[in-house]
PDB file of C-alpha atoms in Angstrom:
ATOM      1  CA  MET A   9     102.350 123.534  94.261  1.00  0.00           C
ATOM      2  CA  THR A  10     104.013 120.086  94.269  1.00  0.00           C
ATOM      3  CA  ARG A  11     101.270 118.530  96.392  1.00  0.00           C
ATOM      4  CA  ALA A  12      98.643 120.048  94.077  1.00  0.00           C
ATOM      5  CA  VAL A  13     100.346 118.420  91.064  1.00  0.00           C
ATOM      6  CA  ILE A  14     100.368 115.034  92.826  1.00  0.00           C
ATOM      7  CA  ASP A  15      96.751 115.333  93.970  1.00  0.00           C
ATOM      8  CA  THR A  16      95.514 116.393  90.528  1.00  0.00           C
ATOM      9  CA  TRP A  17      97.474 113.654  88.769  1.00  0.00           C
ATOM     10  CA  LEU A  18      96.296 110.958  91.214  1.00  0.00           C
ATOM     11  CA  GLN A  19      92.670 112.100  90.919  1.00  0.00           C
ATOM     12  CA  GLU A  20      92.778 111.725  87.140  1.00  0.00           C
ATOM     13  CA  PHE A  21      94.708 108.448  87.375  1.00  0.00           C
ATOM     14  CA  VAL A  22      92.081 106.975  89.709  1.00  0.00           C
ATOM     15  CA  ARG A  23      89.131 108.474  87.803  1.00  0.00           C
ATOM     16  CA  SER A  24      90.294 107.126  84.445  1.00  0.00           C
ATOM     17  CA  ALA A  25      90.843 103.656  85.925  1.00  0.00           C
ATOM     18  CA  LEU A  26      87.474 103.537  87.696  1.00  0.00           C
ATOM     19  CA  VAL A  27      85.509 104.623  84.609  1.00  0.00           C
ATOM     20  CA  HIS A  28      87.617 102.243  82.507  1.00  0.00           C
ATOM     21  CA  ASP A  29      88.818 104.973  80.125  1.00  0.00           C
ATOM     22  CA  LEU A  30      91.860 103.276  78.633  1.00  0.00           C
ATOM     23  CA  GLN A  31      92.998 106.225  76.497  1.00  0.00           C
ATOM     24  CA  ALA A  32      92.754 108.770  79.322  1.00  0.00           C
ATOM     25  CA  HIS A  33      94.473 106.390  81.729  1.00  0.00           C
ATOM     26  CA  MET A  34      97.366 105.598  79.409  1.00  0.00           C
ATOM     27  CA  ALA A  35      97.785 109.306  78.572  1.00  0.00           C
ATOM     28  CA  LEU A  36      98.962 109.736  82.189  1.00  0.00           C
ATOM     29  CA  ILE A  37     101.745 107.185  81.741  1.00  0.00           C
ATOM     30  CA  SER A  38     105.047 107.803  79.974  1.00  0.00           C
ATOM     31  CA  PRO A  39     105.704 105.611  76.921  1.00  0.00           C
ATOM     32  CA  ASP A  40     108.983 104.599  78.574  1.00  0.00           C
ATOM     33  CA  VAL A  41     107.542 103.881  82.032  1.00  0.00           C
ATOM     34  CA  ALA A  42     109.285 101.267  84.167  1.00  0.00           C
ATOM     35  CA  VAL A  43     107.404  99.255  86.787  1.00  0.00           C
ATOM     36  CA  PHE A  44     109.367  97.378  89.440  1.00  0.00           C
ATOM     37  CA  GLY A  45     108.425  95.073  92.282  1.00  0.00           C
ATOM     38  CA  VAL A  46     105.749  93.012  90.537  1.00  0.00           C
ATOM     39  CA  PRO A  47     106.232  89.419  91.702  1.00  0.00           C
ATOM     40  CA  GLY A  48     107.553  87.200  88.931  1.00  0.00           C
ATOM     41  CA  PHE A  49     108.839  90.054  86.739  1.00  0.00           C
ATOM     42  CA  ASP A  50     112.106  91.997  86.646  1.00  0.00           C
ATOM     43  CA  SER A  51     110.269  95.008  85.278  1.00  0.00           C
ATOM     44  CA  LEU A  52     107.232  95.902  83.198  1.00  0.00           C
ATOM     45  CA  GLY A  53     106.799  98.629  80.601  1.00  0.00           C
ATOM     46  CA  TYR A  54     104.143 100.650  78.838  1.00  0.00           C
ATOM     47  CA  GLN A  55     102.941  97.849  76.544  1.00  0.00           C
ATOM     48  CA  ASP A  56     102.588  95.479  79.498  1.00  0.00           C
ATOM     49  CA  TRP A  57     100.514  98.063  81.369  1.00  0.00           C
ATOM     50  CA  TYR A  58      98.415  98.780  78.286  1.00  0.00           C
ATOM     51  CA  ARG A  59      97.648  95.097  77.696  1.00  0.00           C
ATOM     52  CA  GLN A  60      96.684  94.583  81.337  1.00  0.00           C
ATOM     53  CA  CYS A  61      94.299  97.569  81.350  1.00  0.00           C
ATOM     54  CA  GLU A  62      92.943  96.610  77.927  1.00  0.00           C
ATOM     55  CA  HIS A  63      92.077  93.209  79.411  1.00  0.00           C
ATOM     56  CA  GLU A  64      90.761  94.396  82.814  1.00  0.00           C
ATOM     57  CA  PHE A  65      88.850  97.597  81.982  1.00  0.00           C
ATOM     58  CA  PRO A  66      86.110  96.069  79.766  1.00  0.00           C
ATOM     59  CA  GLN A  67      85.474  93.429  82.438  1.00  0.00           C
ATOM     60  CA  GLY A  68      85.112  96.022  85.207  1.00  0.00           C
ATOM     61  CA  LEU A  69      87.534  94.129  87.462  1.00  0.00           C
ATOM     62  CA  LEU A  70      88.549  97.244  89.426  1.00  0.00           C
ATOM     63  CA  ALA A  71      85.800  98.439  91.775  1.00  0.00           C
ATOM     64  CA  ASP A  72      87.657 101.059  93.818  1.00  0.00           C
ATOM     65  CA  MET A  73      91.083 102.654  94.072  1.00  0.00           C
ATOM     66  CA  SER A  74      92.582 105.323  96.311  1.00  0.00           C
ATOM     67  CA  TYR A  75      95.875 106.771  97.486  1.00  0.00           C
ATOM     68  CA  SER A  76      96.704 108.086 100.950  1.00  0.00           C
ATOM     69  CA  LYS A  77      99.669 108.916 103.187  1.00  0.00           C
ATOM     70  CA  ILE A  78     101.421 110.845 100.402  1.00  0.00           C
ATOM     71  CA  ASP A  79     105.085 111.374 101.314  1.00  0.00           C
ATOM     72  CA  ILE A  80     106.994 113.634  98.918  1.00  0.00           C
ATOM     73  CA  ARG A  81     110.595 112.443  98.667  1.00  0.00           C
ATOM     74  CA  THR A  82     112.225 114.744  96.093  1.00  0.00           C
ATOM     75  CA  THR A  83     111.090 117.426  93.695  1.00  0.00           C
ATOM     76  CA  GLY A  84     112.497 119.407  90.820  1.00  0.00           C
ATOM     77  CA  THR A  85     111.123 121.464  87.976  1.00  0.00           C
ATOM     78  CA  GLN A  86     110.671 118.358  85.827  1.00  0.00           C
ATOM     79  CA  HIS A  87     110.120 115.557  88.348  1.00  0.00           C
ATOM     80  CA  ILE A  88     108.367 114.606  91.584  1.00  0.00           C
ATOM     81  CA  LEU A  89     109.171 111.458  93.536  1.00  0.00           C
ATOM     82  CA  PHE A  90     106.717 110.381  96.230  1.00  0.00           C
ATOM     83  CA  LYS A  91     105.554 107.378  98.203  1.00  0.00           C
ATOM     84  CA  ALA A  92     101.953 106.560  98.993  1.00  0.00           C
ATOM     85  CA  LEU A  93      99.642 103.875 100.277  1.00  0.00           C
ATOM     86  CA  GLU A  94      97.647 102.406  97.393  1.00  0.00           C
ATOM     87  CA  SER A  95      94.348 100.733  98.174  1.00  0.00           C
ATOM     88  CA  THR A  96      92.404  98.806  95.552  1.00  0.00           C
ATOM     89  CA  ARG A  97      89.266  96.703  95.687  1.00  0.00           C
ATOM     90  CA  THR A  98      88.316  94.274  92.961  1.00  0.00           C
ATOM     91  CA  ALA A  99      84.818  93.570  91.715  1.00  0.00           C
ATOM     92  CA  GLN A 100      85.097  90.219  93.526  1.00  0.00           C
ATOM     93  CA  GLY A 101      85.665  92.033  96.826  1.00  0.00           C
ATOM     94  CA  GLU A 102      89.409  91.427  97.198  1.00  0.00           C
ATOM     95  CA  HIS A 103      91.073  94.343  99.006  1.00  0.00           C
ATOM     96  CA  ILE A 104      94.750  95.029  98.277  1.00  0.00           C
ATOM     97  CA  VAL A 105      96.760  97.587 100.231  1.00  0.00           C
ATOM     98  CA  GLN A 106     100.388  98.234  99.343  1.00  0.00           C
ATOM     99  CA  GLY A 107     103.026 100.904  99.490  1.00  0.00           C
ATOM    100  CA  VAL A 108     104.122 102.401  96.178  1.00  0.00           C
ATOM    101  CA  GLU A 109     106.791 104.823  95.046  1.00  0.00           C
ATOM    102  CA  MET A 110     105.947 106.931  92.005  1.00  0.00           C
ATOM    103  CA  LEU A 111     108.098 109.182  89.882  1.00  0.00           C
ATOM    104  CA  LEU A 112     106.176 111.779  87.891  1.00  0.00           C
ATOM    105  CA  GLN A 113     107.993 113.562  85.087  1.00  0.00           C
ATOM    106  CA  HIS A 114     106.812 116.679  83.317  1.00  0.00           C
ATOM    107  CA  ALA A 115     106.395 116.364  79.559  1.00  0.00           C
ATOM    108  CA  ASP A 116     104.991 118.739  76.942  1.00  0.00           C
ATOM    109  CA  SER A 117     101.577 117.172  77.466  1.00  0.00           C
ATOM    110  CA  GLY A 118     101.693 117.398  81.264  1.00  0.00           C
ATOM    111  CA  TRP A 119     102.787 115.180  84.133  1.00  0.00           C
ATOM    112  CA  LYS A 120     103.263 111.497  83.362  1.00  0.00           C
ATOM    113  CA  LEU A 121     104.196 108.467  85.427  1.00  0.00           C
ATOM    114  CA  LYS A 122     107.801 107.636  84.595  1.00  0.00           C
ATOM    115  CA  GLN A 123     108.436 104.961  87.218  1.00  0.00           C
ATOM    116  CA  LEU A 124     106.374 102.912  89.652  1.00  0.00           C
ATOM    117  CA  ARG A 125     107.852 100.687  92.332  1.00  0.00           C
ATOM    118  CA  LEU A 126     105.721  98.396  94.456  1.00  0.00           C
ATOM    119  CA  LEU A 127     107.333  98.588  97.872  1.00  0.00           C
ATOM    120  CA  PRO A 128     108.223  95.507  99.879  1.00  0.00           C
ATOM    121  CA  HIS A 129     106.186  95.135 103.079  1.00  0.00           C
ATOM    122  CA  ASP A 130     109.156  95.934 105.337  1.00  0.00           C
ATOM    123  CA  GLU A 131     109.906  99.197 103.501  1.00  0.00           C
ATOM    124  CA  SER A 132     106.228 100.207 103.560  1.00  0.00           C
ATOM    125  CA  SER A 133     106.127  99.500 107.275  1.00  0.00           C
ATOM    126  CA  HIS A 134     109.370 101.378 107.952  1.00  0.00           C
ATOM    127  CA  ASP A 135     108.034 104.394 106.043  1.00  0.00           C
ATOM    128  CA  GLY A 136     104.797 104.356 108.058  1.00  0.00           C
ATOM    129  CA  LEU A 137     102.606 103.589 105.063  1.00  0.00           C
ATOM    130  CA  ILE A 138     101.161 100.407 106.544  1.00  0.00           C
TER     131      ILE A 138
END
């Protein structure tokens, strides 16, 4: 059940990003999301994410995106914490692979991303993601 929730959520997250559907993409993200580990920032929130997607989606900057090596850390009736290997490719051909930790939280409108942490290389390596 938990893995099915993660897989379904990730499929829609990736699909909405790749077809540049800003509304569908942002509907998967909690209004009070917190993003950690972005170089140069203490944390980012929903408006930061929205502005970035609003800028990137019309330009088609994201060419491909996938998640693998899903490692479920904790689960409850209202939350799922997992780590994964995120792989993205830009329209210019740049390939970025990084470990991420995601916290999904159940809301009335379904599962939403509550927290995202970009993992440092040493943690990703230790966890067997890279």
